[in-house]
PDB file of C-alpha atoms and ligand atoms in Angstrom:
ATOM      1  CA  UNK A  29     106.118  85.861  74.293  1.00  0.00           C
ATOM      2  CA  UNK A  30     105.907  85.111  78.008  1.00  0.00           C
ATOM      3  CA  UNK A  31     107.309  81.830  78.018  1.00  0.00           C
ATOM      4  CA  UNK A  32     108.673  80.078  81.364  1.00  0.00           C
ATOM      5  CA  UNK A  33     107.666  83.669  83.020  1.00  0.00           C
ATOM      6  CA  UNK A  34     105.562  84.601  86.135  1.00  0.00           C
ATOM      7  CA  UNK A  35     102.952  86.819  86.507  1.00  0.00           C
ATOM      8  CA  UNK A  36     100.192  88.494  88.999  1.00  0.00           C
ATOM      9  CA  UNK A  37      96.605  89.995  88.064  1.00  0.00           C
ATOM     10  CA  UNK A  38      94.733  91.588  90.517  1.00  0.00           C
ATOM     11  CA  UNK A  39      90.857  91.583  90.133  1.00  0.00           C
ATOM     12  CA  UNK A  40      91.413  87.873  88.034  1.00  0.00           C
ATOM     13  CA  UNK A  41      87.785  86.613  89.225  1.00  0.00           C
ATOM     14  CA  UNK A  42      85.514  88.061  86.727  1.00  0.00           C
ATOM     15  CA  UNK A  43      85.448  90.684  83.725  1.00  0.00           C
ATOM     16  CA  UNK A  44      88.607  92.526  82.391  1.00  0.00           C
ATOM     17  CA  UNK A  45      91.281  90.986  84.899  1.00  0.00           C
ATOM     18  CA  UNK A  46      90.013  87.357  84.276  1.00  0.00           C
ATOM     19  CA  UNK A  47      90.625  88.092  80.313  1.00  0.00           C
ATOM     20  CA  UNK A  48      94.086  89.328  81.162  1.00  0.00           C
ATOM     21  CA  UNK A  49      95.031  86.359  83.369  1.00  0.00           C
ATOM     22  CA  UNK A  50      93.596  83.527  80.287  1.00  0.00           C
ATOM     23  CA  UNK A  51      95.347  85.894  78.091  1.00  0.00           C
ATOM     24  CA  UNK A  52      98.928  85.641  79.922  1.00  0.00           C
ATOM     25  CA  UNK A  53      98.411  81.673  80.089  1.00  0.00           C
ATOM     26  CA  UNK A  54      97.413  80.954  76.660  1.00  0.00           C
ATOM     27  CA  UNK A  55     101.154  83.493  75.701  1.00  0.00           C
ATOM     28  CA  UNK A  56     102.791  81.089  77.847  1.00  0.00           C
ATOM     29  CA  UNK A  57     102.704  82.693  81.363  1.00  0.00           C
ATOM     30  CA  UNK A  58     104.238  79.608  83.558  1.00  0.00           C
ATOM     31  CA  UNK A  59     102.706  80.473  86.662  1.00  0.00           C
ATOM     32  CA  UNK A  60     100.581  83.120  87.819  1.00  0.00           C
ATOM     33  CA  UNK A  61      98.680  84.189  90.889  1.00  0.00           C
ATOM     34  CA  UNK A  62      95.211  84.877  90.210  1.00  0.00           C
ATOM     35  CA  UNK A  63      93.585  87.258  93.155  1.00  0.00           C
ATOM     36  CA  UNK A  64      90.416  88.009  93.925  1.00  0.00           C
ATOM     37  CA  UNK A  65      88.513  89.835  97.556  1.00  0.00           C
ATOM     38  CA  UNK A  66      85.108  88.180  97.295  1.00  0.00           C
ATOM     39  CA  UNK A  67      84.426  86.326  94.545  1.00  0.00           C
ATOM     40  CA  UNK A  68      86.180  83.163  95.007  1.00  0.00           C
ATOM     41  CA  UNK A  69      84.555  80.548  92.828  1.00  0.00           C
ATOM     42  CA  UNK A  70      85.321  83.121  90.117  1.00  0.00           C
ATOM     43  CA  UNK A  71      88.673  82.973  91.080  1.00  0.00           C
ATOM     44  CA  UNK A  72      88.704  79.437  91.155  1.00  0.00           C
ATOM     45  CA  UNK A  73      86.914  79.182  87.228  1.00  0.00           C
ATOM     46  CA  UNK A  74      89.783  81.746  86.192  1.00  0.00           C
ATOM     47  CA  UNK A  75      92.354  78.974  87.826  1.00  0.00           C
ATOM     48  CA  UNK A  76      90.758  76.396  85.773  1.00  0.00           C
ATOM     49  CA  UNK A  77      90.747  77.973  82.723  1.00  0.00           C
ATOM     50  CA  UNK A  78      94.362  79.097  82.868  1.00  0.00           C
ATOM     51  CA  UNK A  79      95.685  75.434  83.699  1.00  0.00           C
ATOM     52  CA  UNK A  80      93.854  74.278  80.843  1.00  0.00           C
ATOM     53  CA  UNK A  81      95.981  76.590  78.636  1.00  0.00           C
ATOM     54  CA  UNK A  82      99.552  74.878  80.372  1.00  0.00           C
ATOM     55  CA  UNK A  83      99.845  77.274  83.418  1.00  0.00           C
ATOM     56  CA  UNK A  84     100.125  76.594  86.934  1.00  0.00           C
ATOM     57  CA  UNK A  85      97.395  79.113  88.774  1.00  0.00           C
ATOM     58  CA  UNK A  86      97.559  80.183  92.622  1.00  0.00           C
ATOM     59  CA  UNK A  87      94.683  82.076  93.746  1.00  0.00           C
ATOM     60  CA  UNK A  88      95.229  84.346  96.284  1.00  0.00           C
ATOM     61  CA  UNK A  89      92.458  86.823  98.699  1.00  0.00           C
ATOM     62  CA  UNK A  90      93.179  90.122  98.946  1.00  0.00           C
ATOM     63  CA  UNK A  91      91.209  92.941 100.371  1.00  0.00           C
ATOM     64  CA  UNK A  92      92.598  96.172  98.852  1.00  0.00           C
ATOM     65  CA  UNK A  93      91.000  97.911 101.164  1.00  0.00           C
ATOM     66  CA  UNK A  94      92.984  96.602 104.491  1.00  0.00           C
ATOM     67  CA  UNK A  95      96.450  97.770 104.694  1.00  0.00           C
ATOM     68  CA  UNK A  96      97.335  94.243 106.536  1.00  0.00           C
ATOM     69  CA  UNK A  97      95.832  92.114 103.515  1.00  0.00           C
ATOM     70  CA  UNK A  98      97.671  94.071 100.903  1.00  0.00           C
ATOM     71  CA  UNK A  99     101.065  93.528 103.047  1.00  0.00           C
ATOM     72  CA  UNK A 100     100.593  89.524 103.225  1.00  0.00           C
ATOM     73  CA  UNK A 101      99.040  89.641  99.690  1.00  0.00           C
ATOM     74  CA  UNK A 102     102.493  91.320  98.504  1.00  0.00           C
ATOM     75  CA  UNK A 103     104.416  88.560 100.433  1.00  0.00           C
ATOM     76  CA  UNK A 104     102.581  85.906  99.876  1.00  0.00           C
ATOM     77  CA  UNK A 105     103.110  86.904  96.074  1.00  0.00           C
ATOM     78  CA  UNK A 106     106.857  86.853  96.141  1.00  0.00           C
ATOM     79  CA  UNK A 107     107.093  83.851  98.088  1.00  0.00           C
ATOM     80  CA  UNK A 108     105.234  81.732  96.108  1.00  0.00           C
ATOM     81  CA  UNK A 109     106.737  83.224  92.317  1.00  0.00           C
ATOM     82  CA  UNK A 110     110.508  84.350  93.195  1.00  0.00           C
ATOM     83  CA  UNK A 111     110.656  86.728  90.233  1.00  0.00           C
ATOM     84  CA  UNK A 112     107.831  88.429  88.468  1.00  0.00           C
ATOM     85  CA  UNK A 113     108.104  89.521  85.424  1.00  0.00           C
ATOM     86  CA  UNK A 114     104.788  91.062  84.833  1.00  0.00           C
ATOM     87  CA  UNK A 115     102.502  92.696  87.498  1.00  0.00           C
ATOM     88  CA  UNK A 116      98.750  93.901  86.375  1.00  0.00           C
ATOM     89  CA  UNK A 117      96.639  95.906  88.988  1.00  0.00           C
ATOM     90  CA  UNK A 118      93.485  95.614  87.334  1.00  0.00           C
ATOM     91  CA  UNK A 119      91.394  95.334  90.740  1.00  0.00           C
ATOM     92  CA  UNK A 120      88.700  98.201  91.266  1.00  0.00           C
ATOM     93  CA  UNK A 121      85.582  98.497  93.304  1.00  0.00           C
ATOM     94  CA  UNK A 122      82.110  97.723  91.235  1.00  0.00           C
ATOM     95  CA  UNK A 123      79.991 100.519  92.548  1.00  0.00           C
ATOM     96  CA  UNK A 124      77.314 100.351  90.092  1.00  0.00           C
ATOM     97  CA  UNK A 125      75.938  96.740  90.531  1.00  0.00           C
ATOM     98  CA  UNK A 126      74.488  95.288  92.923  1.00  0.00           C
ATOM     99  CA  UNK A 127      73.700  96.533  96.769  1.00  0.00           C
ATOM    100  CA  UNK A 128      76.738  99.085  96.552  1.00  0.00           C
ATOM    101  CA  UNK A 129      74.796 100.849  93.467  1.00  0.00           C
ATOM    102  CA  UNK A 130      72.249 101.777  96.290  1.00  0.00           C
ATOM    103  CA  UNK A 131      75.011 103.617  97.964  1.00  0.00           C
ATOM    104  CA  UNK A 132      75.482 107.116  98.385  1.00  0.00           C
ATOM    105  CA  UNK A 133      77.908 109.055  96.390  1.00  0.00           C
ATOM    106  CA  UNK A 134      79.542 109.872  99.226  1.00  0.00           C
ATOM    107  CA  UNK A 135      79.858 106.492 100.024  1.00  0.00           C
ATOM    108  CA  UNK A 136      80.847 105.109  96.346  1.00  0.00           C
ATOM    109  CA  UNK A 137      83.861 107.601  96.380  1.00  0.00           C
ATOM    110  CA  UNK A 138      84.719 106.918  99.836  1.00  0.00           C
ATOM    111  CA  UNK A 139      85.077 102.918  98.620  1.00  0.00           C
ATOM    112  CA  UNK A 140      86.654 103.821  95.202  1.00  0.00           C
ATOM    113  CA  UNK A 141      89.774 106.102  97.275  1.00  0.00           C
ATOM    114  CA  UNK A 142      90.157 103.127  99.310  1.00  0.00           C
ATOM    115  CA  UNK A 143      90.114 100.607  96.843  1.00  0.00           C
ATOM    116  CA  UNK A 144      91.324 101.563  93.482  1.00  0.00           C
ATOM    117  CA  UNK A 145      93.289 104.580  94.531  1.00  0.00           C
ATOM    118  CA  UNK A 146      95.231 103.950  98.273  1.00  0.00           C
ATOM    119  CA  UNK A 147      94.781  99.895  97.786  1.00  0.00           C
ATOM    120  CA  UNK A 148      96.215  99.563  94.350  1.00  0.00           C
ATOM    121  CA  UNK A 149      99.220 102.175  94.829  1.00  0.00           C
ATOM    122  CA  UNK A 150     100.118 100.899  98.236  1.00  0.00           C
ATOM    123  CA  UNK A 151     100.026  97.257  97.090  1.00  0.00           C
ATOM    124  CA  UNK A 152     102.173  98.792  93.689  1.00  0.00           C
ATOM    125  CA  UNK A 153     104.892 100.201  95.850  1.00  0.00           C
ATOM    126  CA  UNK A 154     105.325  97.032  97.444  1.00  0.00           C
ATOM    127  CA  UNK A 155     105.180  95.009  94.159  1.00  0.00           C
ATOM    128  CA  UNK A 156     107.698  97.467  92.373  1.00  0.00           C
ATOM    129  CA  UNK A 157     110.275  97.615  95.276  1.00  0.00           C
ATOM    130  CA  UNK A 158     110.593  94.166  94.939  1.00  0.00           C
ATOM    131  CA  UNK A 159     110.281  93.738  91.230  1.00  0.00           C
ATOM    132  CA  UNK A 160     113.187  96.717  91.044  1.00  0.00           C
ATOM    133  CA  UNK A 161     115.430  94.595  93.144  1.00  0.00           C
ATOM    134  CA  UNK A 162     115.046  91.559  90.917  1.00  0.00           C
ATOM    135  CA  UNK A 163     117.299  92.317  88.826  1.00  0.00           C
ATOM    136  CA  UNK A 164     116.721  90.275  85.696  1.00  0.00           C
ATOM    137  CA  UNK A 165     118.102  90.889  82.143  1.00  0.00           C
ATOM    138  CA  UNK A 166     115.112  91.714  80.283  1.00  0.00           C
ATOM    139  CA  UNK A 167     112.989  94.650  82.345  1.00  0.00           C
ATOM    140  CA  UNK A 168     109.905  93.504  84.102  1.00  0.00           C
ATOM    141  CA  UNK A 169     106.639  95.261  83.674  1.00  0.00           C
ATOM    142  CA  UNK A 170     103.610  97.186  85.755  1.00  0.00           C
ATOM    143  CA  UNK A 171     100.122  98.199  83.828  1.00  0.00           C
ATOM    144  CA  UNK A 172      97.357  99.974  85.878  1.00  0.00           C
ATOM    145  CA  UNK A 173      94.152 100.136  84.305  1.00  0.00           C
ATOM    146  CA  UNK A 174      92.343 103.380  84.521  1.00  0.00           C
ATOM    147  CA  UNK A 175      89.420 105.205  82.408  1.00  0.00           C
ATOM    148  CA  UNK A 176      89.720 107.108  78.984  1.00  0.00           C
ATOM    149  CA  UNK A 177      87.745 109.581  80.192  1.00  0.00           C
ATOM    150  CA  UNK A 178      89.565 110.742  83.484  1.00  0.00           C
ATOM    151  CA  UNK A 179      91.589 113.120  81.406  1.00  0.00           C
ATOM    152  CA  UNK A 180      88.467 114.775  79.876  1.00  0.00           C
ATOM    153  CA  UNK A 181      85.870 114.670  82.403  1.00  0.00           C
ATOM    154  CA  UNK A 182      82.212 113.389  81.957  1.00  0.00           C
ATOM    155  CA  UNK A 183      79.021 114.543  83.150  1.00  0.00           C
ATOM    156  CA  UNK A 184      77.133 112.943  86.323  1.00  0.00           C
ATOM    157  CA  UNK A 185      78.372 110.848  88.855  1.00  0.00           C
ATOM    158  CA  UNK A 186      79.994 108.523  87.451  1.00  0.00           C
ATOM    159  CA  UNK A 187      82.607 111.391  86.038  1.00  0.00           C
ATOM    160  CA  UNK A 188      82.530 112.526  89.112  1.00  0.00           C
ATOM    161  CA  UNK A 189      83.502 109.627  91.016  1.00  0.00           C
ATOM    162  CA  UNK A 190      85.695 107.796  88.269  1.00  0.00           C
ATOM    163  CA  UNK A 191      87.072 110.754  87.319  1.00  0.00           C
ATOM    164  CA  UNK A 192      88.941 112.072  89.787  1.00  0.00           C
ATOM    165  CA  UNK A 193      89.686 108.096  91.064  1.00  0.00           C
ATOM    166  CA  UNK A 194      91.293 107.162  87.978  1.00  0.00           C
ATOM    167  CA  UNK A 195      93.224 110.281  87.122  1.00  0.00           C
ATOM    168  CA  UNK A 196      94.875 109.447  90.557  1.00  0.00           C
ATOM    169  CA  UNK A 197      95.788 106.267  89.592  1.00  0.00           C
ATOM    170  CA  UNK A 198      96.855 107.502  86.180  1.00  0.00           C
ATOM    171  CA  UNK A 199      99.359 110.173  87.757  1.00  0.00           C
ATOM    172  CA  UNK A 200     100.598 107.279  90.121  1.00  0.00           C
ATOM    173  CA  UNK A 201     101.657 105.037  87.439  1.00  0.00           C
ATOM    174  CA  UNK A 202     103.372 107.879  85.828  1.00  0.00           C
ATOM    175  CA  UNK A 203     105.449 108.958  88.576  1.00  0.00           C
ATOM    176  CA  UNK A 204     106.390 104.857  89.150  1.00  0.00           C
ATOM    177  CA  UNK A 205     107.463 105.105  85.908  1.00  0.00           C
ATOM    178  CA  UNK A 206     110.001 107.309  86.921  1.00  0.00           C
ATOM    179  CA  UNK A 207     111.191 105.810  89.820  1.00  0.00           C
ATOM    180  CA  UNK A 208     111.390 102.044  88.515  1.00  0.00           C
ATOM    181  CA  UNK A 209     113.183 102.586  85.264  1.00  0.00           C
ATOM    182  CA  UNK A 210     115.055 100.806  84.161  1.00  0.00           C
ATOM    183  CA  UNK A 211     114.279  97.604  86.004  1.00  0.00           C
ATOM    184  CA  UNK A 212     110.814  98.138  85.685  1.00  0.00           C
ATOM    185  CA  UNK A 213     108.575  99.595  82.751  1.00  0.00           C
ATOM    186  CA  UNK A 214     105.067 100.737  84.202  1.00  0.00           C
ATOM    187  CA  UNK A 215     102.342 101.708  81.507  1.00  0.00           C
ATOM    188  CA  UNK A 216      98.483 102.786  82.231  1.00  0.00           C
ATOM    189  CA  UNK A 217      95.460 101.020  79.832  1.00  0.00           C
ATOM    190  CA  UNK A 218      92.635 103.435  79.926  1.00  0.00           C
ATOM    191  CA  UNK A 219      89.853 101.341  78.664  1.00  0.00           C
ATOM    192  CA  UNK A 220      86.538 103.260  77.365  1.00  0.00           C
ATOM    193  CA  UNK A 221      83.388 101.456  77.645  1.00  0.00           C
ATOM    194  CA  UNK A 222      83.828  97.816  77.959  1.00  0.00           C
ATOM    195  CA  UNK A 223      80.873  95.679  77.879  1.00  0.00           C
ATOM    196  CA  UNK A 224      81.317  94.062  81.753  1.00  0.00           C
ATOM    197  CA  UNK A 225      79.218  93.164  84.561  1.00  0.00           C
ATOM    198  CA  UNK A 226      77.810  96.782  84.053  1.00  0.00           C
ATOM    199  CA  UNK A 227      77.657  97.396  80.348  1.00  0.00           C
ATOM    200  CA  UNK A 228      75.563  93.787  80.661  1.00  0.00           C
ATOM    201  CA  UNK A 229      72.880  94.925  82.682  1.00  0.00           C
ATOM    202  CA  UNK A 230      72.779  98.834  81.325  1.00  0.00           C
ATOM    203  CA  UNK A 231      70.086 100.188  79.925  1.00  0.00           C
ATOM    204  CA  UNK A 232      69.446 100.867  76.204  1.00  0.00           C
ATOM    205  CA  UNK A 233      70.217 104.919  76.907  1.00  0.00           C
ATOM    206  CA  UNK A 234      73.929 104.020  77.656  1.00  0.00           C
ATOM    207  CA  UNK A 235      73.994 100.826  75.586  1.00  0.00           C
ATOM    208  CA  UNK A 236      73.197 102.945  72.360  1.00  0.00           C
ATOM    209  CA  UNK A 237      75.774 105.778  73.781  1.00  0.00           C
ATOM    210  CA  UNK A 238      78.563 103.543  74.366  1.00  0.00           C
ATOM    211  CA  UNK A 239      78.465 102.603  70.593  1.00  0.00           C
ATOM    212  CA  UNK A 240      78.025 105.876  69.445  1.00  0.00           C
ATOM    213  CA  UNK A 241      80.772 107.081  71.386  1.00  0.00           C
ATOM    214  CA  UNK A 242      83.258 105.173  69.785  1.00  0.00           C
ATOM    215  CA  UNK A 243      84.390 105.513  66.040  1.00  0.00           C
ATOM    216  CA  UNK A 244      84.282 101.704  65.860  1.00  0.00           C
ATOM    217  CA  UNK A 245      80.519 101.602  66.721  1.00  0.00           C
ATOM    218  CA  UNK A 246      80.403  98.798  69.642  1.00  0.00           C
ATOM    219  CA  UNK A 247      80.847  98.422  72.902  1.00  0.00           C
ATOM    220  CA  UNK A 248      84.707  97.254  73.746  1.00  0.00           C
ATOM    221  CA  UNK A 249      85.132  93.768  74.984  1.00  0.00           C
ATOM    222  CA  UNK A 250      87.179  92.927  78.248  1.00  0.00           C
ATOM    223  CA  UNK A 251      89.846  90.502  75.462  1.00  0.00           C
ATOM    224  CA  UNK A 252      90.043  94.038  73.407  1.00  0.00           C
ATOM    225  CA  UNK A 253      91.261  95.097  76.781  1.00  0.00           C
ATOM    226  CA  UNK A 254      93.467  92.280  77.641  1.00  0.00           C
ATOM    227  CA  UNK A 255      95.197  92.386  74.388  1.00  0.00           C
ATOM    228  CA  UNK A 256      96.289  96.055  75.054  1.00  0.00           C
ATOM    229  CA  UNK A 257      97.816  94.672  78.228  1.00  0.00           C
ATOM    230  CA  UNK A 258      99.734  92.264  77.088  1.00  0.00           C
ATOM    231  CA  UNK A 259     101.461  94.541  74.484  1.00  0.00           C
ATOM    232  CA  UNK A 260     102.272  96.905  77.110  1.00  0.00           C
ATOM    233  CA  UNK A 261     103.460  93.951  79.275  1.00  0.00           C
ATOM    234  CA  UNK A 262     105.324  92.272  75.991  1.00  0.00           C
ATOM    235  CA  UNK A 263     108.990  91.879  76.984  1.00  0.00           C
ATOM    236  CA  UNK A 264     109.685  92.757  73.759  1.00  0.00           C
ATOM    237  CA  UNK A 265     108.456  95.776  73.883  1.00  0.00           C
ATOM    238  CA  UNK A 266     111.268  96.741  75.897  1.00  0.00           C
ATOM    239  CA  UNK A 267     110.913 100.693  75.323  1.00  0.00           C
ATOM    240  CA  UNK A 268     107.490 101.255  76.264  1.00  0.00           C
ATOM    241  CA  UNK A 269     107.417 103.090  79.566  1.00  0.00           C
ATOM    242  CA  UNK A 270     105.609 105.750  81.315  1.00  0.00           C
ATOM    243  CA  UNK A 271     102.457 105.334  78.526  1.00  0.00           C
ATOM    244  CA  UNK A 272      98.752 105.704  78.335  1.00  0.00           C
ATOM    245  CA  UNK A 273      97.165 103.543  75.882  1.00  0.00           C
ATOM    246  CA  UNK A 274      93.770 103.924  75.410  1.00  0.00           C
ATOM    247  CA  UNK A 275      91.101 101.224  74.269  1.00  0.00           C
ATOM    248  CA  UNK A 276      88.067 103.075  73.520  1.00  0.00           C
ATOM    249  CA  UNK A 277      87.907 102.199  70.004  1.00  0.00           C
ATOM    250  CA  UNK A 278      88.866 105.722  69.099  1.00  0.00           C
ATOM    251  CA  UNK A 279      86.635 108.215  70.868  1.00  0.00           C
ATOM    252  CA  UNK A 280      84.223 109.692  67.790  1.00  0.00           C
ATOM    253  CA  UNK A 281      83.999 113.460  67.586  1.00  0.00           C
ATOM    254  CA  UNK A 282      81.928 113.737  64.669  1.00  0.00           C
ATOM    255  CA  UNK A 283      77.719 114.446  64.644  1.00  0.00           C
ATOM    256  CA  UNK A 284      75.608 112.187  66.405  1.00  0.00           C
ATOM    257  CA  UNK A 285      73.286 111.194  63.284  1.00  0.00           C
ATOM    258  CA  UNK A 286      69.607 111.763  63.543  1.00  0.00           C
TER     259      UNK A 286
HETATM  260  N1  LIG B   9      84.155  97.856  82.480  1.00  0.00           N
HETATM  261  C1  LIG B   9      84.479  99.070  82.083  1.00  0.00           C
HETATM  262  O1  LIG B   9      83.786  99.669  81.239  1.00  0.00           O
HETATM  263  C2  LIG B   9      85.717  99.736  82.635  1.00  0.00           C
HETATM  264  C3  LIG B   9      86.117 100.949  82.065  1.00  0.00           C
HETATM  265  C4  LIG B   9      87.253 101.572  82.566  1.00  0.00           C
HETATM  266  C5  LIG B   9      87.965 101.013  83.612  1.00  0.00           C
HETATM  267  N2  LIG B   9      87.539  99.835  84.169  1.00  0.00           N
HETATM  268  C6  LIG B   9      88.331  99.287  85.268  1.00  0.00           C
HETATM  269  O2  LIG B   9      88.759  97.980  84.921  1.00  0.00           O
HETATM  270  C7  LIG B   9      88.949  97.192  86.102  1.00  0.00           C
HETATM  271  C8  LIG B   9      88.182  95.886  85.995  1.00  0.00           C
HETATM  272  O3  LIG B   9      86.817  96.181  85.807  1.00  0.00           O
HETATM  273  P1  LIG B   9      85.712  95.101  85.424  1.00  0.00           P
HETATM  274  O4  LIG B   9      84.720  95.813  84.592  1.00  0.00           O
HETATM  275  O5  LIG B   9      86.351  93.859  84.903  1.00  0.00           O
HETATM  276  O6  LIG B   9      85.035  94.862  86.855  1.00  0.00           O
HETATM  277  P2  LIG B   9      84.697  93.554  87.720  1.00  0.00           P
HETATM  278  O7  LIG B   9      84.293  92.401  86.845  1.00  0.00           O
HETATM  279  O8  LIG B   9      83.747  94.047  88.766  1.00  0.00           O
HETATM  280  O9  LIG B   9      86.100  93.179  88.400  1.00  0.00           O
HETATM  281  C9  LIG B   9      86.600  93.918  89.479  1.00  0.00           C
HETATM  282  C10 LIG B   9      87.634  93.094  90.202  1.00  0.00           C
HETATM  283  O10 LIG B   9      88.145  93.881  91.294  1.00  0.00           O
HETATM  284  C11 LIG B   9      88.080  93.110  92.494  1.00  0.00           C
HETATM  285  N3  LIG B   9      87.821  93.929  93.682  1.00  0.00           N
HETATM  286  C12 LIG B   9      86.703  94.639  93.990  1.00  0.00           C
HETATM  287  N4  LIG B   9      86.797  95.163  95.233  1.00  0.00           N
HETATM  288  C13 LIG B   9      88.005  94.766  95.736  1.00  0.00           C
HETATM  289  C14 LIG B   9      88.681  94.961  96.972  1.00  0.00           C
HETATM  290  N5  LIG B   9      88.147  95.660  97.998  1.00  0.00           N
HETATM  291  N6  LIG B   9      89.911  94.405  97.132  1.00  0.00           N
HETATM  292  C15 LIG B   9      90.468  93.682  96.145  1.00  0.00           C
HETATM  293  N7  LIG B   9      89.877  93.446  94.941  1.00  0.00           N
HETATM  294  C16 LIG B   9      88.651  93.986  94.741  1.00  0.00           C
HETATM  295  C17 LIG B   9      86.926  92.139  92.293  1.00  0.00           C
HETATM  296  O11 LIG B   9      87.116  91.010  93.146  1.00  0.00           O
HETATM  297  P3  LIG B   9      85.897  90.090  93.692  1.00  0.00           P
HETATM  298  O12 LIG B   9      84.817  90.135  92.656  1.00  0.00           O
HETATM  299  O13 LIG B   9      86.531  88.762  93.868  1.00  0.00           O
HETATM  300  O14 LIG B   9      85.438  90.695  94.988  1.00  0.00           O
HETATM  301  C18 LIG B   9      87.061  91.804  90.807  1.00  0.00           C
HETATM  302  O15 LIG B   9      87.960  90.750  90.616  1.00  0.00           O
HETATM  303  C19 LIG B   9      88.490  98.081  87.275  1.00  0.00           C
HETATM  304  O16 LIG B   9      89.604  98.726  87.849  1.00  0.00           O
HETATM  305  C20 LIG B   9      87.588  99.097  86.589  1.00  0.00           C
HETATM  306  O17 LIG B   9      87.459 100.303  87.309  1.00  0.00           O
HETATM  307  C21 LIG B   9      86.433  99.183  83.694  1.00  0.00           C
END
């Protein structure tokens, strides 16, 4: 479905965007630049992976939260692909493993604004301008990825922090929506809980909670995630625009059992 086409996933080095970039290349994504800020031999197994599956990889460093970085990583884009036909910003801070989970919460939200909220729609604003003037026959696409439970809130936190991060990002892909059609379609995936670096290395509290919170009684995978990409990305799905999809499994609002 994305044959001879070119494509950019931010946050390709590990987890969810990783899934997304194997899943472009195995759908027959020609070339596509795989980014990453520190992880770079995770960028580099991504690359691997997606030449195995017939496309040609460039990994690219980008630090989301450094206006100058996002400018070259923008340019740097275009000049190496032309066109792009499909753009994911899946990049986010992690600010519950590792040393930033010892972080304040001042300081997690602080990193989150930067990062997943001023980073990814600066960097998007770039990417669209360009994708808008493009041109091409069939429209090109944008997905963000935010949270399922931005819209609804959630207690502690991580609601707190998420929350309000993601509903920003959420309201920014809407409005681009507006502004890009019809060159452009731009569609949100608000995943639930998806069974990452985090959900690994959780405890069995939010391990049994994540399952009971959704109807399908598991945690989500990051490939459940990356296949609700690609249909938003689809070119055939030519009249999706301005859309949240959610991949949560279908959030379960009956009783707990005993
Ligand atoms: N897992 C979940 O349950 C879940 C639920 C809802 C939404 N999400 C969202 O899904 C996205 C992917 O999450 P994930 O679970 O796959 O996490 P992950 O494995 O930690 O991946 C995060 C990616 O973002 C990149 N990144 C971090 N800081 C950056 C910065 N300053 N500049 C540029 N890139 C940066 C990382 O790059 P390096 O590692 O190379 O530094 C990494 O590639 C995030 O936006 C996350 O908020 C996840």
């Amino acid at each position: 479905m994305f044959q001879d086409t070119h494509a950019v996933v931010t946050g390709a080095s590990s987890g969810i965007g990783r899934e997304i970039a194997l899943s472009l290349a195995r759908n027959g994504v020609k070339r596509i630049v795989v980014h990453y800020h520190g992880n770079r031999d995770g960028a580099s197994e991504t690359a691997k992976q997606c030449s195995a599956s017939g496309a040609q990889p460039i990994v690219l460093r980008c630090d989301l939260a450094d206006a100058e970085s996002i400018q070259q990583f923008a340019s740097n884009c275009f000049a190496e692909l032309g066109e792009v036909q499909t753009w994911v910003n899946n990049a986010g801070a992690d600010v519950l493993t590792g040393e930033a989970a010892t972080m304040t919460f001042a300081e997690k939200i602080k990193q989150l604004i930067e990062v997943d909220v001023l980073g990814t729609i600066h960097l998007a604003r770039m990417a669209a301008q360009a994708m808008i003037r493009q041109r091409v026959e069939i429209p090109s696409s944008m997905t963000f990825i935010g949270w399922d439970q931005a819209s609804q809130g959630m207690e502690g936190d991580a609601g707190q922090m998420f929350g309000p991060v993601k509903a920003a990002v959420a309201a920014f892909a809407k409005s681009l929506a507006q502004t890009a059609a019809p060159q452009v379609r731009v569609n949100l995936v608000a995943p639930g809980w998806i069974r990452t670096s985090w959900g690994e290395s959780t405890d069995a509290y939010w391990d049994r909670r994540a399952k009971e919170q959704s109807l399908m009684h598991r945690w989500g995978s990051a490939a459940d995630v990356a296949q609700a990409v690609l249909f938003a990305a689809d070119p055939n799905n030519s009249f999706l625009t301005g859309q949240e999809i959610q991949v949560n499994g279908g959030w379960n609002r009956r009783f707990a059992k005993p």
